Coordinates of C-alpha atoms in Angstrom, one line a residue:
Chain A
A1 CA 42.6 39.8 28.0
Q2 CA 41.5 36.5 27.2
S3 CA 38.9 36.3 24.2
V4 CA 37.6 34.3 21.6
T5 CA 36.3 35.7 18.3
Q6 CA 34.1 34.2 15.7
P7 CA 34.0 36.7 13.0
D8 CA 31.0 35.2 11.2
I9 CA 27.7 35.6 12.9
H10 CA 26.0 33.4 10.3
I11 CA 26.9 31.3 7.3
T12 CA 25.0 29.8 4.5
V13 CA 26.2 26.9 2.6
S14 CA 24.7 24.5 0.2
E15 CA 24.2 20.8 1.0
G16 CA 27.2 18.8 -0.1
A17 CA 29.6 21.8 -0.1
S18 CA 32.5 22.2 2.1
L19 CA 32.5 24.2 5.3
E20 CA 34.9 26.4 7.2
L21 CA 34.0 28.2 10.4
R22 CA 36.5 30.6 11.7
C23 CA 37.7 31.1 15.3
N24 CA 40.5 33.3 16.6
Y25 CA 41.6 33.4 20.2
S26 CA 43.6 35.5 22.6
Y27 CA 45.2 33.7 25.5
G28 CA 48.3 34.3 27.4
A29 CA 49.1 30.7 28.2
T30 CA 49.0 27.4 26.2
P31 CA 45.4 27.1 25.1
Y32 CA 43.0 24.2 25.3
L33 CA 40.6 24.8 22.4
F34 CA 37.1 23.5 21.8
W35 CA 34.3 23.5 19.4
Y36 CA 30.7 22.9 20.3
V37 CA 27.4 22.6 18.4
Q38 CA 23.9 23.7 19.5
S39 CA 20.7 22.7 17.7
P40 CA 17.8 24.8 18.5
G41 CA 16.4 24.6 22.0
Q42 CA 19.1 22.0 23.0
G43 CA 22.4 22.1 25.1
L44 CA 25.8 22.4 23.7
Q45 CA 27.4 19.2 22.4
L46 CA 31.2 18.7 22.3
L47 CA 32.5 18.2 18.7
L48 CA 36.1 18.1 19.4
K49 CA 38.9 19.6 21.5
Y50 CA 42.7 20.3 21.2
F51 CA 45.0 19.9 24.1
S52 CA 48.5 19.1 22.4
G53 CA 50.1 17.1 19.7
D54 CA 48.8 16.9 16.2
T55 CA 47.3 20.2 15.3
L56 CA 44.7 18.6 13.2
V57 CA 42.0 17.3 15.3
Q58 CA 39.3 14.9 14.4
G59 CA 35.8 15.1 15.9
I60 CA 32.4 13.5 15.8
K61 CA 30.0 14.0 12.9
G62 CA 32.8 14.3 10.3
F63 CA 34.1 17.5 11.7
E64 CA 37.9 18.4 12.0
A65 CA 39.7 21.4 13.3
E66 CA 43.2 22.8 12.7
F67 CA 45.2 24.7 15.5
K68 CA 47.5 27.3 14.0
R69 CA 49.6 28.9 16.6
S70 CA 51.0 31.4 14.5
Q71 CA 47.5 32.7 13.3
S72 CA 46.0 32.2 16.8
S73 CA 43.3 30.3 15.0
F74 CA 41.3 27.0 15.5
N75 CA 39.0 26.7 12.4
L76 CA 36.4 24.1 12.2
R77 CA 36.0 22.2 8.8
K78 CA 33.8 19.7 7.2
P79 CA 34.3 18.5 3.6
S80 CA 30.6 17.8 2.8
V81 CA 27.7 19.6 4.8
H82 CA 24.5 17.7 5.4
W83 CA 21.2 19.5 6.2
S84 CA 21.4 18.2 9.6
D85 CA 24.4 20.2 10.3
A86 CA 22.4 23.4 10.5
A87 CA 22.9 24.7 14.0
E88 CA 24.9 27.3 16.0
Y89 CA 28.6 26.6 16.5
F90 CA 30.6 27.9 19.4
C91 CA 34.5 27.9 19.8
A92 CA 35.9 28.0 23.2
V93 CA 39.2 28.3 25.0
N94 CA 40.6 27.4 28.4
G95 CA 44.1 26.9 29.8
N96 CA 46.1 24.3 31.3
T97 CA 45.9 25.4 34.9
G98 CA 42.6 23.9 35.7
G99 CA 40.9 27.1 35.9
F100 CA 37.2 27.5 35.5
K101 CA 36.9 30.3 33.1
T102 CA 36.2 28.7 29.8
I103 CA 35.8 31.7 27.2
F104 CA 33.2 31.1 24.6
G105 CA 32.9 32.8 21.3
A106 CA 29.6 34.5 20.4
G107 CA 28.7 31.6 18.0
T108 CA 28.1 31.2 14.3
R109 CA 24.9 30.2 12.9
L110 CA 25.0 27.8 10.1
F111 CA 22.2 27.5 7.6
V112 CA 22.3 24.8 4.9
K113 CA 20.3 25.1 1.7
A114 CA 19.2 22.4 -0.4
Chain B
S1 CA 29.6 7.1 31.4
Q2 CA 28.7 10.3 32.8
T3 CA 25.3 12.0 32.3
I4 CA 23.8 15.4 33.3
H5 CA 20.1 16.2 33.8
Q6 CA 18.4 19.3 34.5
W7 CA 14.7 20.1 35.0
P8 CA 12.2 21.3 34.3
A9 CA 12.9 21.7 30.6
T10 CA 10.5 24.6 30.2
L11 CA 8.6 27.0 32.4
V12 CA 6.6 30.1 32.3
Q13 CA 6.6 32.1 35.6
P14 CA 5.1 35.3 36.5
V15 CA 7.1 38.3 37.5
G16 CA 7.8 38.3 41.2
S17 CA 7.4 34.5 41.7
P18 CA 10.3 32.3 42.8
L19 CA 12.4 30.0 40.7
S20 CA 14.1 26.7 41.3
L21 CA 16.1 24.9 38.5
E22 CA 17.7 21.7 39.4
C23 CA 20.6 19.8 37.9
T24 CA 22.2 16.5 38.8
V25 CA 25.3 14.7 37.4
E26 CA 25.8 11.0 37.4
G27 CA 28.8 8.8 36.9
T28 CA 31.5 11.1 38.4
S29 CA 32.6 12.5 41.6
N30 CA 33.7 15.9 42.7
P31 CA 32.7 17.6 39.5
N32 CA 33.0 21.3 38.8
L33 CA 29.5 22.5 38.3
Y34 CA 28.3 25.5 36.3
W35 CA 25.1 27.6 35.5
Y36 CA 25.1 29.4 32.2
R37 CA 22.4 31.7 30.7
Q38 CA 22.0 32.3 27.0
A39 CA 19.7 35.1 26.0
A40 CA 17.9 34.8 22.8
G41 CA 20.4 35.1 19.9
R42 CA 23.3 35.7 22.2
G43 CA 26.2 33.7 23.5
L44 CA 26.8 32.1 26.8
Q45 CA 27.2 34.0 30.1
L46 CA 28.6 32.2 33.1
L47 CA 26.4 32.7 36.1
F48 CA 27.8 30.7 38.8
Y49 CA 30.3 27.8 39.3
S50 CA 31.1 25.5 42.2
V51 CA 34.1 23.3 43.0
G52 CA 32.5 21.6 46.0
I53 CA 29.6 21.2 48.3
G54 CA 28.5 24.7 49.6
Q55 CA 31.2 26.4 47.6
I56 CA 29.6 28.8 45.1
S57 CA 31.3 31.6 43.0
S58 CA 29.2 34.2 41.3
E59 CA 30.4 35.7 38.0
V60 CA 27.8 38.6 37.7
P61 CA 25.7 40.4 40.2
Q62 CA 22.1 39.5 39.6
N63 CA 18.7 38.4 40.9
L64 CA 19.8 34.8 41.0
S65 CA 21.5 32.6 43.5
A66 CA 23.0 29.1 43.3
S67 CA 23.3 26.2 46.0
R68 CA 25.2 22.9 45.8
P69 CA 23.7 20.8 48.5
Q70 CA 25.2 17.7 47.4
D71 CA 28.3 16.7 45.3
R72 CA 26.5 16.2 42.2
Q73 CA 23.5 18.5 42.7
F74 CA 23.4 22.1 41.6
I75 CA 20.3 24.3 42.0
L76 CA 19.7 27.7 40.5
S77 CA 17.2 29.9 42.3
S78 CA 15.4 33.3 42.6
K79 CA 13.1 34.7 45.2
K80 CA 11.5 37.1 42.9
L81 CA 11.8 36.9 39.1
L82 CA 12.4 39.8 36.8
L83 CA 11.5 39.9 33.1
S84 CA 15.1 40.2 32.4
D85 CA 15.5 36.8 33.8
S86 CA 14.0 35.2 30.9
G87 CA 16.4 33.0 28.8
F88 CA 17.7 29.6 28.2
Y89 CA 19.7 28.2 31.3
L90 CA 22.3 25.5 31.0
C91 CA 23.8 23.5 33.8
A92 CA 27.2 22.0 33.1
W93 CA 29.9 20.1 34.6
S94 CA 33.6 19.4 34.2
V95 CA 36.3 17.0 35.4
R96 CA 38.3 18.5 38.4
E97 CA 41.8 17.6 37.2
R98 CA 44.7 19.8 36.5
F99 CA 45.7 19.6 32.8
S100 CA 42.4 18.3 31.7
G101 CA 41.6 21.4 29.8
N102 CA 38.5 21.6 32.0
T103 CA 36.3 20.1 29.2
I104 CA 32.8 21.2 29.9
Y105 CA 29.7 19.0 29.3
F106 CA 26.3 20.6 29.1
G107 CA 22.8 19.6 30.2
E108 CA 19.8 19.8 27.9
G109 CA 18.9 23.2 29.1
S110 CA 15.8 25.0 30.6
W111 CA 13.8 27.6 28.9
L112 CA 12.5 30.2 31.3
T113 CA 10.0 32.8 30.1
V114 CA 9.0 35.3 32.8
V115 CA 5.7 37.1 32.0

């Protein structure tokens, strides 16, 4: 069955420290992978997406993610976290068949301490 | 560029009252449209999706219904709200193209509290 797992419910990092949010997926076909960010009380904003090609994907707000097929992972990274990055982050997967069933992970809440 | 708007942003409704949340997309044609619900502290649950006018697919049995009277308009309704209908409702759209990865774009969300 298709699934997305975000192992960490919440993570706390110090401002200026590096960040890595984990995402593992299970998908039978070639996956299209996404990361979204949600600030409290707002909709989800697309950070980045991977379809094919270079496995290191650059996104908005200084985020990047690396697709590792052998590990079925698509981890999100940022070299230096800012207090404004505190939010909830969702990993998602879809396939290349144009289907409508995008599978979302349960989310990881990021806390940033001064 | 494409934009999506949904309203109202917040509402408090008594149990048993009707509901209507509306969503419109601008700047694109023939989008796929979605309604998601996000309960407090939980992930996203797909409620409905639509590939065209009058075409609605329901993902979970529930007290809600959806309609698509126009190409870029999507409405979420209920005849009688339950307490369990409380949550954060998100409208979303995606491009209807094969091999697009079906990238989903979300609206601002609507907070519904049923009292």
